[in-house]
Amino acid sequence: MSGICEGRVVVVTGAGRGLGRAHALAFAAEGARLVVNDLGVGLDGTPGADSPAGQVVDTIRTAGGEAVAHGGDIATSEGAASLIHTALETYGRLDTLVNNAGFLRDRMLVNLDEDDWDAVLRVHLKGHFLPLKQAAAHWRAEAKAGRTPEARIVNTSSGAGLLGSVGQGNYSAAKAGIVGLTLVAAAELARYGVQVNAIAPAARTRMTERTFADTMAAPTTGFDAMAPENVSPLVVWLGSPASAGITGRVFEAEGGRITVMEGWRPGPTVDKGTRWGAREAGEAVLKLLEEAEMPGPVYGA
């Protein structure tokens, strides 16, 4: 029986380790041909000594699949263009883009350097935008030429982007931005046959060692709820034709749990019909808050 991504060409960024690696292997197992992107940097974004993308490609090829490595910096226009060009030059098409690359530079806000803010926003948010832009331009051209694709983009947000996370102001801001980018891209690109969704995964990776310190150890028996491979089936499905009609959504995924996240929407409201006084507005707000649902707690608070 063929896989649900048989014949599709899938690009995964940050696919050398952790979630990205798990996604790439899962797509390959479902028949996809892969472009495995990884810059090979350390947890904080500094250059690493090995080539994890090449290792993932070797694993896929050994299992009988097709894959090529890409080591460019996808947070640059040149690197993002090269990424999409690699898929088109190697396989002649592009079907799915999974934006996953990222790293951490955690600090409390008063200790957070401007460089650490810029670096994390750059790799997460800009590193989503530029590959998305390049892929979307290709798919728009295809649609205008009468070859409307069944294209998919899966972005990677985080619970930190949905609720906030103490000590991760830069990361939380970037991941929240990815949700906004996902919603806009889903609305703008639907006419070209492109669906755009996001996941907020929780899994054992280099990036989450401190965040999930109390639950990181893999169990000796039974189901390993923190394994990154648990998240990948949802990503593969979202990246396949089987997800037709699903766009502009955010899903939380952890272990065996999948949750549809419901974002900002109007809650209790009051309209005076004219301008409020400051004291009067405050009294109205206090009454509204009594009726409103409490937000989820910030991670680490």
Tab-separated table of N, CA and C in Angstrom, residues 133-287:
chain	number	residue	atom	x	y	z
A	133	LYS	N	7.781	32.625	1.583
A	133	LYS	CA	7.660	33.562	0.457
A	133	LYS	C	8.152	32.934	-0.839
A	134	GLN	N	9.307	32.270	-0.782
A	134	GLN	CA	9.867	31.662	-1.984
A	134	GLN	C	8.984	30.537	-2.511
A	135	ALA	N	8.494	29.704	-1.611
A	135	ALA	CA	7.616	28.605	-2.028
A	135	ALA	C	6.308	29.148	-2.591
A	136	ALA	N	5.755	30.164	-1.920
A	136	ALA	CA	4.482	30.729	-2.363
A	136	ALA	C	4.606	31.360	-3.744
A	137	ALA	N	5.722	32.010	-4.012
A	137	ALA	CA	5.929	32.614	-5.328
A	137	ALA	C	5.920	31.544	-6.422
A	138	HIS	N	6.538	30.397	-6.135
A	138	HIS	CA	6.533	29.293	-7.100
A	138	HIS	C	5.117	28.776	-7.322
A	139	TRP	N	4.394	28.555	-6.226
A	139	TRP	CA	3.042	28.004	-6.358
A	139	TRP	C	2.089	28.995	-7.020
A	140	ARG	N	2.258	30.276	-6.770
A	140	ARG	CA	1.439	31.282	-7.448
A	140	ARG	C	1.666	31.228	-8.957
A	141	ALA	N	2.933	31.108	-9.346
A	141	ALA	CA	3.251	31.007	-10.769
A	141	ALA	C	2.623	29.755	-11.385
A	142	GLU	N	2.667	28.654	-10.653
A	142	GLU	CA	2.053	27.420	-11.128
A	142	GLU	C	0.550	27.604	-11.310
A	143	ALA	N	-0.094	28.223	-10.325
A	143	ALA	CA	-1.541	28.429	-10.401
A	143	ALA	C	-1.905	29.326	-11.570
A	144	LYS	N	-1.137	30.387	-11.774
A	144	LYS	CA	-1.416	31.304	-12.875
A	144	LYS	C	-1.190	30.653	-14.236
A	145	ALA	N	-0.348	29.606	-14.255
A	145	ALA	CA	-0.103	28.874	-15.502
A	145	ALA	C	-1.123	27.751	-15.710
A	146	GLY	N	-2.124	27.694	-14.838
A	146	GLY	CA	-3.167	26.678	-14.974
A	146	GLY	C	-2.837	25.358	-14.328
A	147	ARG	N	-1.787	25.328	-13.493
A	147	ARG	CA	-1.388	24.084	-12.810
A	147	ARG	C	-1.543	24.271	-11.293
A	148	THR	N	-2.768	24.523	-10.848
A	148	THR	CA	-3.006	24.793	-9.433
A	148	THR	C	-2.562	23.611	-8.589
A	149	PRO	N	-1.649	23.824	-7.639
A	149	PRO	CA	-1.084	22.715	-6.868
A	149	PRO	C	-1.974	22.299	-5.696
A	150	GLU	N	-1.655	21.160	-5.118
A	150	GLU	CA	-2.179	20.766	-3.805
A	150	GLU	C	-1.043	21.013	-2.811
A	151	ALA	N	-0.744	22.277	-2.590
A	151	ALA	CA	0.433	22.653	-1.816
A	151	ALA	C	0.095	22.793	-0.337
A	152	ARG	N	1.088	22.518	0.505
A	152	ARG	CA	0.910	22.573	1.945
A	152	ARG	C	2.118	23.244	2.594
A	153	ILE	N	1.826	24.084	3.594
A	153	ILE	CA	2.872	24.638	4.458
A	153	ILE	C	2.495	24.312	5.886
A	154	VAL	N	3.455	23.782	6.637
A	154	VAL	CA	3.260	23.519	8.066
A	154	VAL	C	4.305	24.324	8.819
A	155	ASN	N	3.842	25.288	9.601
A	155	ASN	CA	4.731	26.123	10.402
A	155	ASN	C	4.828	25.589	11.814
A	156	THR	N	5.889	25.961	12.510
A	156	THR	CA	6.123	25.472	13.865
A	156	THR	C	6.087	26.613	14.862
A	157	SER	N	5.006	26.686	15.608
A	157	SER	CA	4.894	27.633	16.709
A	157	SER	C	5.271	26.901	17.999
A	158	SER	N	4.674	27.281	19.104
A	158	SER	CA	5.006	26.682	20.402
A	158	SER	C	3.957	27.117	21.408
A	159	GLY	N	3.818	26.331	22.471
A	159	GLY	CA	2.991	26.777	23.581
A	159	GLY	C	3.481	28.101	24.132
A	160	ALA	N	4.782	28.345	24.027
A	160	ALA	CA	5.346	29.628	24.463
A	160	ALA	C	4.785	30.776	23.639
A	161	GLY	N	4.488	30.535	22.381
A	161	GLY	CA	3.912	31.559	21.535
A	161	GLY	C	2.429	31.764	21.773
A	162	LEU	N	1.768	30.760	22.340
A	162	LEU	CA	0.338	30.847	22.598
A	162	LEU	C	0.036	31.381	23.992
A	163	LEU	N	0.890	31.031	24.972
A	163	LEU	CA	0.645	31.411	26.366
A	163	LEU	C	1.750	32.266	26.964
A	164	GLY	N	2.931	32.269	26.345
A	164	GLY	CA	4.094	32.926	26.928
A	164	GLY	C	4.896	31.950	27.760
A	165	SER	N	6.174	32.247	27.968
A	165	SER	CA	7.051	31.384	28.757
A	165	SER	C	8.090	32.245	29.462
A	166	VAL	N	8.125	32.169	30.774
A	166	VAL	CA	9.053	32.972	31.568
A	166	VAL	C	10.485	32.659	31.155
A	167	GLY	N	11.285	33.685	30.933
A	167	GLY	CA	12.675	33.514	30.522
A	167	GLY	C	12.846	33.326	29.029
A	168	GLN	N	11.737	33.391	28.282
A	168	GLN	CA	11.790	33.174	26.837
A	168	GLN	C	11.006	34.265	26.094
A	169	GLY	N	11.240	35.506	26.459
A	169	GLY	CA	10.519	36.589	25.814
A	169	GLY	C	10.769	36.666	24.324
A	170	ASN	N	12.015	36.465	23.912
A	170	ASN	CA	12.345	36.512	22.486
A	170	ASN	C	11.709	35.342	21.736
A	171	TYR	N	11.835	34.154	22.300
A	171	TYR	CA	11.271	32.941	21.687
A	171	TYR	C	9.745	33.014	21.640
A	172	SER	N	9.120	33.464	22.744
A	172	SER	CA	7.659	33.561	22.796
A	172	SER	C	7.144	34.551	21.762
A	173	ALA	N	7.835	35.692	21.627
A	173	ALA	CA	7.430	36.691	20.644
A	173	ALA	C	7.547	36.145	19.226
A	174	ALA	N	8.636	35.440	18.945
A	174	ALA	CA	8.829	34.866	17.611
A	174	ALA	C	7.764	33.828	17.295
A	175	LYS	N	7.477	32.965	18.266
A	175	LYS	CA	6.500	31.901	18.034
A	175	LYS	C	5.083	32.449	17.934
A	176	ALA	N	4.774	33.519	18.667
A	176	ALA	CA	3.485	34.179	18.498
A	176	ALA	C	3.394	34.803	17.111
A	177	GLY	N	4.498	35.389	16.653
A	177	GLY	CA	4.523	35.954	15.310
A	177	GLY	C	4.273	34.916	14.240
A	178	ILE	N	4.747	33.703	14.455
A	178	ILE	CA	4.536	32.627	13.484
A	178	ILE	C	3.059	32.293	13.363
A	179	VAL	N	2.314	32.363	14.471
A	179	VAL	CA	0.866	32.138	14.403
A	179	VAL	C	0.216	33.208	13.532
A	180	GLY	N	0.566	34.472	13.761
A	180	GLY	CA	0.017	35.544	12.927
A	180	GLY	C	0.369	35.376	11.470
A	181	LEU	N	1.624	35.002	11.188
A	181	LEU	CA	2.065	34.762	9.814
A	181	LEU	C	1.259	33.629	9.185
A	182	THR	N	1.002	32.590	9.940
A	182	THR	CA	0.238	31.439	9.446
A	182	THR	C	-1.168	31.860	9.024
A	183	LEU	N	-1.832	32.659	9.855
A	183	LEU	CA	-3.199	33.076	9.558
A	183	LEU	C	-3.258	33.939	8.297
A	184	VAL	N	-2.294	34.865	8.168
A	184	VAL	CA	-2.275	35.725	6.987
A	184	VAL	C	-1.958	34.911	5.733
A	185	ALA	N	-0.976	34.027	5.825
A	185	ALA	CA	-0.593	33.219	4.667
A	185	ALA	C	-1.735	32.315	4.223
A	186	ALA	N	-2.465	31.735	5.175
A	186	ALA	CA	-3.599	30.885	4.820
A	186	ALA	C	-4.647	31.666	4.042
A	187	ALA	N	-4.895	32.906	4.470
A	187	ALA	CA	-5.894	33.732	3.793
A	187	ALA	C	-5.416	34.184	2.415
A	188	GLU	N	-4.154	34.567	2.307
A	188	GLU	CA	-3.643	35.113	1.051
A	188	GLU	C	-3.375	34.054	-0.007
A	189	LEU	N	-2.992	32.853	0.414
A	189	LEU	CA	-2.506	31.857	-0.542
A	189	LEU	C	-3.545	30.824	-0.937
A	190	ALA	N	-4.718	30.858	-0.323
A	190	ALA	CA	-5.747	29.855	-0.632
A	190	ALA	C	-6.100	29.864	-2.119
A	191	ARG	N	-6.123	31.033	-2.738
A	191	ARG	CA	-6.503	31.141	-4.149
A	191	ARG	C	-5.519	30.425	-5.066
A	192	TYR	N	-4.313	30.156	-4.550
A	192	TYR	CA	-3.297	29.479	-5.365
A	192	TYR	C	-3.181	27.991	-5.044
A	193	GLY	N	-4.110	27.460	-4.267
A	193	GLY	CA	-4.075	26.037	-3.937
A	193	GLY	C	-3.140	25.695	-2.798
A	194	VAL	N	-2.845	26.679	-1.950
A	194	VAL	CA	-1.895	26.480	-0.841
A	194	VAL	C	-2.641	26.501	0.487
A	195	GLN	N	-2.455	25.473	1.290
A	195	GLN	CA	-2.986	25.432	2.646
A	195	GLN	C	-1.847	25.661	3.638
A	196	VAL	N	-2.123	26.459	4.663
A	196	VAL	CA	-1.094	26.821	5.637
A	196	VAL	C	-1.642	26.594	7.043
A	197	ASN	N	-0.962	25.754	7.799
A	197	ASN	CA	-1.340	25.473	9.182
A	197	ASN	C	-0.100	25.542	10.062
A	198	ALA	N	-0.317	25.515	11.360
A	198	ALA	CA	0.809	25.549	12.306
A	198	ALA	C	0.592	24.516	13.395
A	199	ILE	N	1.696	24.045	13.943
A	199	ILE	CA	1.657	23.153	15.098
A	199	ILE	C	2.367	23.823	16.272
A	200	ALA	N	1.947	23.461	17.455
A	200	ALA	CA	2.635	23.867	18.685
A	200	ALA	C	3.026	22.578	19.392
A	201	PRO	N	4.218	22.049	19.084
A	201	PRO	CA	4.594	20.727	19.579
A	201	PRO	C	5.263	20.778	20.951
A	202	ALA	N	5.160	19.672	21.662
A	202	ALA	CA	5.929	19.462	22.893
A	202	ALA	C	6.597	18.102	22.775
A	203	ALA	N	7.937	18.089	22.807
A	203	ALA	CA	8.677	16.845	22.622
A	203	ALA	C	10.092	16.999	23.147
A	204	ARG	N	10.787	15.889	23.275
A	204	ARG	CA	12.159	15.872	23.759
A	204	ARG	C	13.112	16.227	22.626
A	205	THR	N	13.718	17.421	22.695
A	205	THR	CA	14.735	17.843	21.739
A	205	THR	C	15.812	18.600	22.495
A	206	ARG	N	16.871	18.988	21.782
A	206	ARG	CA	17.916	19.800	22.426
A	206	ARG	C	17.341	21.108	22.960
A	207	MET	N	16.346	21.658	22.272
A	207	MET	CA	15.790	22.946	22.667
A	207	MET	C	14.937	22.871	23.925
A	208	THR	N	14.413	21.685	24.247
A	208	THR	CA	13.457	21.593	25.356
A	208	THR	C	14.038	20.948	26.603
A	209	GLU	N	15.337	20.718	26.628
A	209	GLU	CA	15.936	20.029	27.773
A	209	GLU	C	15.651	20.730	29.093
A	210	ARG	N	15.747	22.074	29.092
A	210	ARG	CA	15.480	22.819	30.326
A	210	ARG	C	13.992	23.051	30.541
A	211	THR	N	13.254	23.269	29.453
A	211	THR	CA	11.824	23.546	29.574
A	211	THR	C	11.077	22.373	30.179
A	212	PHE	N	11.408	21.158	29.749
A	212	PHE	CA	10.720	19.968	30.232
A	212	PHE	C	11.637	19.118	31.098
A	213	ALA	N	12.410	19.756	31.945
A	213	ALA	CA	13.432	19.052	32.729
A	213	ALA	C	12.856	17.919	33.560
A	214	ASP	N	11.648	18.091	34.090
A	214	ASP	CA	11.077	17.081	34.970
A	214	ASP	C	10.493	15.898	34.229
A	215	THR	N	10.316	16.011	32.901
A	215	THR	CA	9.673	14.938	32.149
A	215	THR	C	10.509	14.453	30.977
A	216	MET	N	11.792	14.794	30.964
A	216	MET	CA	12.604	14.521	29.787
A	216	MET	C	13.006	13.063	29.648
A	217	ALA	N	13.228	12.374	30.744
A	217	ALA	CA	13.756	11.017	30.671
A	217	ALA	C	12.778	10.096	29.955
A	218	ALA	N	13.289	9.343	28.995
A	218	ALA	CA	12.448	8.376	28.298
A	218	ALA	C	12.132	7.215	29.231
A	219	PRO	N	10.899	6.697	29.217
A	219	PRO	CA	10.560	5.581	30.093
A	219	PRO	C	11.253	4.301	29.643
A	220	THR	N	11.524	3.419	30.585
A	220	THR	CA	12.155	2.144	30.238
A	220	THR	C	11.148	1.192	29.619
A	221	THR	N	9.878	1.375	29.924
A	221	THR	CA	8.829	0.544	29.329
A	221	THR	C	7.643	1.440	28.982
A	222	GLY	N	6.820	0.971	28.071
A	222	GLY	CA	5.599	1.692	27.752
A	222	GLY	C	5.796	2.818	26.766
A	223	PHE	N	4.791	3.680	26.668
A	223	PHE	CA	4.745	4.749	25.682
A	223	PHE	C	5.609	5.927	26.106
A	224	ASP	N	6.501	6.351	25.228
A	224	ASP	CA	7.356	7.505	25.475
A	224	ASP	C	6.646	8.751	24.963
A	225	ALA	N	5.939	9.437	25.845
A	225	ALA	CA	5.105	10.570	25.441
A	225	ALA	C	5.907	11.758	24.928
A	226	MET	N	7.198	11.846	25.282
A	226	MET	CA	7.993	12.999	24.881
A	226	MET	C	8.827	12.761	23.628
A	227	ALA	N	8.687	11.611	22.996
A	227	ALA	CA	9.451	11.336	21.781
A	227	ALA	C	9.004	12.257	20.652
A	228	PRO	N	9.929	12.887	19.925
A	228	PRO	CA	9.541	13.783	18.828
A	228	PRO	C	8.754	13.079	17.737
A	229	GLU	N	8.970	11.770	17.590
A	229	GLU	CA	8.251	11.006	16.561
A	229	GLU	C	6.743	11.021	16.761
A	230	ASN	N	6.282	11.346	17.976
A	230	ASN	CA	4.845	11.391	18.228
A	230	ASN	C	4.175	12.558	17.506
A	231	VAL	N	4.918	13.617	17.268
A	231	VAL	CA	4.369	14.819	16.638
A	231	VAL	C	4.278	14.661	15.123
A	232	SER	N	5.185	13.883	14.561
A	232	SER	CA	5.345	13.835	13.102
A	232	SER	C	4.137	13.313	12.331
A	233	PRO	N	3.371	12.339	12.828
A	233	PRO	CA	2.210	11.898	12.043
A	233	PRO	C	1.231	13.018	11.718
A	234	LEU	N	0.993	13.927	12.647
A	234	LEU	CA	0.122	15.070	12.383
A	234	LEU	C	0.722	15.965	11.304
A	235	VAL	N	2.030	16.209	11.393
A	235	VAL	CA	2.705	17.055	10.407
A	235	VAL	C	2.621	16.422	9.019
A	236	VAL	N	2.839	15.112	8.943
A	236	VAL	CA	2.766	14.414	7.657
A	236	VAL	C	1.359	14.518	7.076
A	237	TRP	N	0.352	14.321	7.915
A	237	TRP	CA	-1.028	14.411	7.426
A	237	TRP	C	-1.342	15.815	6.936
A	238	LEU	N	-0.935	16.834	7.698
A	238	LEU	CA	-1.161	18.215	7.275
A	238	LEU	C	-0.423	18.528	5.977
A	239	GLY	N	0.693	17.854	5.747
A	239	GLY	CA	1.479	18.071	4.536
A	239	GLY	C	1.060	17.227	3.361
A	240	SER	N	-0.005	16.458	3.510
A	240	SER	CA	-0.451	15.541	2.473
A	240	SER	C	-1.752	16.005	1.826
A	241	PRO	N	-2.127	15.429	0.681
A	241	PRO	CA	-3.421	15.755	0.064
A	241	PRO	C	-4.610	15.374	0.941
A	242	ALA	N	-4.409	14.461	1.883
A	242	ALA	CA	-5.510	14.012	2.743
A	242	ALA	C	-6.074	15.123	3.616
A	243	SER	N	-5.300	16.197	3.817
A	243	SER	CA	-5.748	17.298	4.671
A	243	SER	C	-6.520	18.361	3.908
A	244	ALA	N	-7.041	18.022	2.747
A	244	ALA	CA	-7.736	18.996	1.904
A	244	ALA	C	-8.809	19.746	2.688
A	245	GLY	N	-8.806	21.067	2.570
A	245	GLY	CA	-9.804	21.903	3.217
A	245	GLY	C	-9.422	22.411	4.590
A	246	ILE	N	-8.281	21.961	5.126
A	246	ILE	CA	-7.842	22.377	6.458
A	246	ILE	C	-6.766	23.448	6.298
A	247	THR	N	-7.070	24.665	6.673
A	247	THR	CA	-6.092	25.740	6.550
A	247	THR	C	-6.375	26.828	7.576
A	248	GLY	N	-5.306	27.549	7.960
A	248	GLY	CA	-5.441	28.615	8.935
A	248	GLY	C	-5.684	28.118	10.350
A	249	ARG	N	-5.245	26.899	10.653
A	249	ARG	CA	-5.469	26.303	11.964
A	249	ARG	C	-4.151	26.100	12.713
A	250	VAL	N	-4.254	26.061	14.038
A	250	VAL	CA	-3.103	25.791	14.895
A	250	VAL	C	-3.440	24.575	15.751
A	251	PHE	N	-2.526	23.605	15.769
A	251	PHE	CA	-2.736	22.370	16.513
A	251	PHE	C	-1.628	22.192	17.551
A	252	GLU	N	-2.012	21.864	18.770
A	252	GLU	CA	-1.031	21.488	19.783
A	252	GLU	C	-0.876	19.975	19.729
A	253	ALA	N	0.352	19.498	19.791
A	253	ALA	CA	0.618	18.065	19.688
A	253	ALA	C	1.647	17.651	20.726
A	254	GLU	N	1.307	16.673	21.531
A	254	GLU	CA	2.212	16.145	22.549
A	254	GLU	C	1.820	14.707	22.850
A	255	GLY	N	2.782	13.795	22.745
A	255	GLY	CA	2.480	12.397	23.020
A	255	GLY	C	1.385	11.886	22.110
A	256	GLY	N	0.327	11.355	22.690
A	256	GLY	CA	-0.811	10.888	21.908
A	256	GLY	C	-1.939	11.893	21.829
A	257	ARG	N	-1.684	13.136	22.246
A	257	ARG	CA	-2.739	14.156	22.314
A	257	ARG	C	-2.602	15.162	21.175
A	258	ILE	N	-3.734	15.438	20.508
A	258	ILE	CA	-3.824	16.492	19.495
A	258	ILE	C	-4.951	17.430	19.909
A	259	THR	N	-4.665	18.725	19.935
A	259	THR	CA	-5.651	19.719	20.349
A	259	THR	C	-5.762	20.796	19.288
A	260	VAL	N	-6.985	21.125	18.898
A	260	VAL	CA	-7.201	22.290	18.039
A	260	VAL	C	-7.180	23.523	18.935
A	261	MET	N	-6.241	24.419	18.702
A	261	MET	CA	-6.120	25.620	19.513
A	261	MET	C	-7.068	26.691	18.968
A	262	GLU	N	-7.803	27.321	19.865
A	262	GLU	CA	-8.751	28.359	19.481
A	262	GLU	C	-8.194	29.707	19.926
A	263	GLY	N	-7.868	30.551	18.968
A	263	GLY	CA	-7.147	31.781	19.258
A	263	GLY	C	-8.036	32.911	19.704
A	264	TRP	N	-7.514	34.139	19.564
A	264	TRP	CA	-8.242	35.323	20.022
A	264	TRP	C	-9.587	35.432	19.325
A	265	ARG	N	-10.634	35.667	20.127
A	265	ARG	CA	-11.966	35.925	19.616
A	265	ARG	C	-12.696	36.792	20.628
A	266	PRO	N	-13.696	37.562	20.208
A	266	PRO	CA	-14.346	38.462	21.154
A	266	PRO	C	-14.955	37.729	22.346
A	267	GLY	N	-14.738	38.293	23.527
A	267	GLY	CA	-15.368	37.801	24.740
A	267	GLY	C	-16.435	38.788	25.186
A	268	PRO	N	-16.663	38.914	26.494
A	268	PRO	CA	-17.653	39.872	26.993
A	268	PRO	C	-17.343	41.287	26.496
A	269	THR	N	-18.386	42.032	26.165
A	269	THR	CA	-18.196	43.375	25.621
A	269	THR	C	-19.288	44.314	26.109
A	270	VAL	N	-19.017	45.571	26.117
A	270	VAL	CA	-20.002	46.583	26.458
A	270	VAL	C	-19.744	47.802	25.575
A	271	ASP	N	-20.815	48.429	25.104
A	271	ASP	CA	-20.699	49.594	24.227
A	271	ASP	C	-21.567	50.714	24.801
A	272	LYS	N	-20.934	51.772	25.267
A	272	LYS	CA	-21.657	52.907	25.840
A	272	LYS	C	-22.312	53.776	24.765
A	273	GLY	N	-21.772	53.723	23.567
A	273	GLY	CA	-22.317	54.525	22.491
A	273	GLY	C	-21.710	55.908	22.394
A	274	THR	N	-20.842	56.223	23.356
A	274	THR	CA	-20.121	57.491	23.329
A	274	THR	C	-18.832	57.314	24.109
A	275	ARG	N	-18.031	58.357	24.241
A	275	ARG	CA	-16.726	58.241	24.871
A	275	ARG	C	-16.857	57.967	26.374
A	276	TRP	N	-15.951	57.085	26.862
A	276	TRP	CA	-15.910	56.775	28.290
A	276	TRP	C	-15.050	57.800	29.034
A	277	GLY	N	-15.364	57.994	30.298
A	277	GLY	CA	-14.425	58.621	31.201
A	277	GLY	C	-13.463	57.570	31.717
A	278	ALA	N	-12.272	57.972	32.179
A	278	ALA	CA	-11.251	57.008	32.601
A	278	ALA	C	-11.747	56.142	33.751
A	279	ARG	N	-12.295	56.744	34.805
A	279	ARG	CA	-12.767	55.969	35.949
A	279	ARG	C	-13.926	55.058	35.537
A	280	GLU	N	-14.811	55.599	34.725
A	280	GLU	CA	-15.972	54.857	34.253
A	280	GLU	C	-15.538	53.664	33.395
A	281	ALA	N	-14.528	53.882	32.499
A	281	ALA	CA	-14.022	52.791	31.664
A	281	ALA	C	-13.428	51.686	32.522
A	282	GLY	N	-12.701	52.063	33.567
A	282	GLY	CA	-12.123	51.066	34.461
A	282	GLY	C	-13.185	50.237	35.152
A	283	GLU	N	-14.269	50.889	35.612
A	283	GLU	CA	-15.358	50.145	36.261
A	283	GLU	C	-16.008	49.167	35.286
A	284	ALA	N	-16.155	49.587	34.021
A	284	ALA	CA	-16.736	48.707	33.006
A	284	ALA	C	-15.834	47.506	32.739
A	285	VAL	N	-14.520	47.755	32.684
A	285	VAL	CA	-13.571	46.670	32.433
A	285	VAL	C	-13.609	45.645	33.560
A	286	LEU	N	-13.664	46.107	34.793
A	286	LEU	CA	-13.710	45.178	35.925
A	286	LEU	C	-14.936	44.286	35.845
A	287	LYS	N	-16.073	44.817	35.439
A	287	LYS	CA	-17.287	44.008	35.289
A	287	LYS	C	-17.128	42.992	34.161
